[in-house]
Amino acid sequence: MLKANRPDRATLEHLVKILEDPPEDLVRKDSKFKKLGLKPDDYVGNPKAVVDVLEKHGELLQRPVIVRGSKAIIGRPRDRVPTFLD
């Protein structure tokens, strides 16, 4: 992900507030996450830690994030999206 395309801190904080999923689900727990020595439990119930790690490592942002009005979801699996948009 290009650094210019990364959401800024204010955007991340807003997403965490309106997300209908647990905030920690915004963080991809892939090989990059493991390579950085990060631990999934550090983000459970800790929205500030989620924002901190995503601000520093934007490539860990789970995508797509679908925003509609004052609510947002992670668009995975894809079959969640049509229901959310209805």
PDB file of C-alpha atoms in Angstrom:
ATOM      1  CA  MET A   1       0.000   0.000   0.000  1.00  0.00           C
ATOM      2  CA  LEU A   2       1.356   3.379  -0.895  1.00  0.00           C
ATOM      3  CA  LYS A   3       1.925   5.601   2.101  1.00  0.00           C
ATOM      4  CA  ALA A   4      -0.139   8.326   0.426  1.00  0.00           C
ATOM      5  CA  ASN A   5      -3.161   5.981   0.394  1.00  0.00           C
ATOM      6  CA  ARG A   6      -3.012   5.185   4.097  1.00  0.00           C
ATOM      7  CA  PRO A   7      -5.731   6.610   6.308  1.00  0.00           C
ATOM      8  CA  ASP A   8      -4.517   9.184   8.810  1.00  0.00           C
ATOM      9  CA  ARG A   9      -4.908   8.819  12.577  1.00  0.00           C
ATOM     10  CA  ALA A  10      -8.178  10.768  12.703  1.00  0.00           C
ATOM     11  CA  THR A  11      -9.697   8.518  10.027  1.00  0.00           C
ATOM     12  CA  LEU A  12      -8.548   5.373  11.835  1.00  0.00           C
ATOM     13  CA  GLU A  13      -9.994   6.633  15.130  1.00  0.00           C
ATOM     14  CA  HIS A  14     -13.299   7.361  13.389  1.00  0.00           C
ATOM     15  CA  LEU A  15     -13.384   3.892  11.791  1.00  0.00           C
ATOM     16  CA  VAL A  16     -12.769   2.231  15.152  1.00  0.00           C
ATOM     17  CA  LYS A  17     -15.695   4.177  16.652  1.00  0.00           C
ATOM     18  CA  ILE A  18     -18.224   3.344  13.937  1.00  0.00           C
ATOM     19  CA  LEU A  19     -17.082  -0.204  13.157  1.00  0.00           C
ATOM     20  CA  GLU A  20     -19.707  -2.851  13.825  1.00  0.00           C
ATOM     21  CA  ASP A  21     -16.976  -5.493  14.039  1.00  0.00           C
ATOM     22  CA  PRO A  22     -14.516  -5.760  16.918  1.00  0.00           C
ATOM     23  CA  PRO A  23     -11.831  -3.084  16.353  1.00  0.00           C
ATOM     24  CA  GLU A  24      -9.034  -5.664  16.518  1.00  0.00           C
ATOM     25  CA  ASP A  25     -10.465  -7.241  13.344  1.00  0.00           C
ATOM     26  CA  LEU A  26      -9.168  -4.202  11.427  1.00  0.00           C
ATOM     27  CA  VAL A  27      -5.640  -5.563  11.916  1.00  0.00           C
ATOM     28  CA  ARG A  28      -4.522  -8.266   9.481  1.00  0.00           C
ATOM     29  CA  LYS A  29      -2.790 -11.070  11.343  1.00  0.00           C
ATOM     30  CA  ASP A  30      -0.730 -12.267   8.389  1.00  0.00           C
ATOM     31  CA  SER A  31       2.948 -13.071   7.876  1.00  0.00           C
ATOM     32  CA  LYS A  32       3.891  -9.363   8.029  1.00  0.00           C
ATOM     33  CA  PHE A  33       2.137  -9.102  11.420  1.00  0.00           C
ATOM     34  CA  LYS A  34       4.103 -12.104  12.687  1.00  0.00           C
ATOM     35  CA  LYS A  35       7.355 -10.852  11.158  1.00  0.00           C
ATOM     36  CA  LEU A  36       6.940  -7.607  13.116  1.00  0.00           C
ATOM     37  CA  GLY A  37       6.693  -9.680  16.313  1.00  0.00           C
ATOM     38  CA  LEU A  38       3.173  -8.479  17.058  1.00  0.00           C
ATOM     39  CA  LYS A  39       0.739 -10.492  19.178  1.00  0.00           C
ATOM     40  CA  PRO A  40      -3.014 -10.665  18.443  1.00  0.00           C
ATOM     41  CA  ASP A  41      -4.007 -10.473  22.106  1.00  0.00           C
ATOM     42  CA  ASP A  42      -2.405  -7.025  22.385  1.00  0.00           C
ATOM     43  CA  TYR A  43      -5.226  -5.592  20.256  1.00  0.00           C
ATOM     44  CA  VAL A  44      -8.292  -7.321  21.724  1.00  0.00           C
ATOM     45  CA  GLY A  45     -10.455  -4.702  23.399  1.00  0.00           C
ATOM     46  CA  ASN A  46      -7.777  -2.065  22.843  1.00  0.00           C
ATOM     47  CA  PRO A  47      -8.898   0.399  20.140  1.00  0.00           C
ATOM     48  CA  LYS A  48      -5.974   2.745  20.842  1.00  0.00           C
ATOM     49  CA  ALA A  49      -3.483  -0.057  20.160  1.00  0.00           C
ATOM     50  CA  VAL A  50      -5.337  -0.854  16.925  1.00  0.00           C
ATOM     51  CA  VAL A  51      -5.070   2.762  15.773  1.00  0.00           C
ATOM     52  CA  ASP A  52      -1.412   2.941  16.841  1.00  0.00           C
ATOM     53  CA  VAL A  53      -0.368  -0.158  14.889  1.00  0.00           C
ATOM     54  CA  LEU A  54      -2.363   0.798  11.789  1.00  0.00           C
ATOM     55  CA  GLU A  55      -0.958   4.311  11.794  1.00  0.00           C
ATOM     56  CA  LYS A  56       2.555   2.881  11.881  1.00  0.00           C
ATOM     57  CA  HIS A  57       1.949  -0.158   9.642  1.00  0.00           C
ATOM     58  CA  GLY A  58      -0.889   0.788   7.291  1.00  0.00           C
ATOM     59  CA  GLU A  59      -0.304  -2.332   5.233  1.00  0.00           C
ATOM     60  CA  LEU A  60      -1.872  -4.304   8.100  1.00  0.00           C
ATOM     61  CA  LEU A  61      -5.271  -2.636   7.603  1.00  0.00           C
ATOM     62  CA  GLN A  62      -7.857  -5.263   6.759  1.00  0.00           C
ATOM     63  CA  ARG A  63      -9.617  -4.250   3.570  1.00  0.00           C
ATOM     64  CA  PRO A  64     -12.092  -3.470   2.309  1.00  0.00           C
ATOM     65  CA  VAL A  65     -13.727  -1.371   4.987  1.00  0.00           C
ATOM     66  CA  ILE A  66     -17.237  -0.417   3.919  1.00  0.00           C
ATOM     67  CA  VAL A  67     -18.673   2.801   5.366  1.00  0.00           C
ATOM     68  CA  ARG A  68     -22.319   3.755   5.100  1.00  0.00           C
ATOM     69  CA  GLY A  69     -23.539   6.734   7.049  1.00  0.00           C
ATOM     70  CA  SER A  70     -22.445   6.380  10.653  1.00  0.00           C
ATOM     71  CA  LYS A  71     -21.620   2.658  10.452  1.00  0.00           C
ATOM     72  CA  ALA A  72     -18.805   0.588   9.002  1.00  0.00           C
ATOM     73  CA  ILE A  73     -17.954  -3.074   8.531  1.00  0.00           C
ATOM     74  CA  ILE A  74     -15.024  -5.058   7.243  1.00  0.00           C
ATOM     75  CA  GLY A  75     -16.144  -6.311   3.838  1.00  0.00           C
ATOM     76  CA  ARG A  76     -15.016  -9.887   4.420  1.00  0.00           C
ATOM     77  CA  PRO A  77     -16.461 -12.267   3.658  1.00  0.00           C
ATOM     78  CA  ARG A  78     -17.951 -10.525   0.645  1.00  0.00           C
ATOM     79  CA  ASP A  79     -21.460 -11.812   1.292  1.00  0.00           C
ATOM     80  CA  ARG A  80     -21.721  -9.436   4.292  1.00  0.00           C
ATOM     81  CA  VAL A  81     -21.602  -6.360   2.064  1.00  0.00           C
ATOM     82  CA  PRO A  82     -25.021  -6.550   0.328  1.00  0.00           C
ATOM     83  CA  THR A  83     -26.799  -7.074   3.655  1.00  0.00           C
ATOM     84  CA  PHE A  84     -24.956  -4.119   5.178  1.00  0.00           C
ATOM     85  CA  LEU A  85     -25.798  -1.866   2.225  1.00  0.00           C
ATOM     86  CA  ASP A  86     -29.528  -2.757   2.222  1.00  0.00           C
TER      87      ASP A  86
END
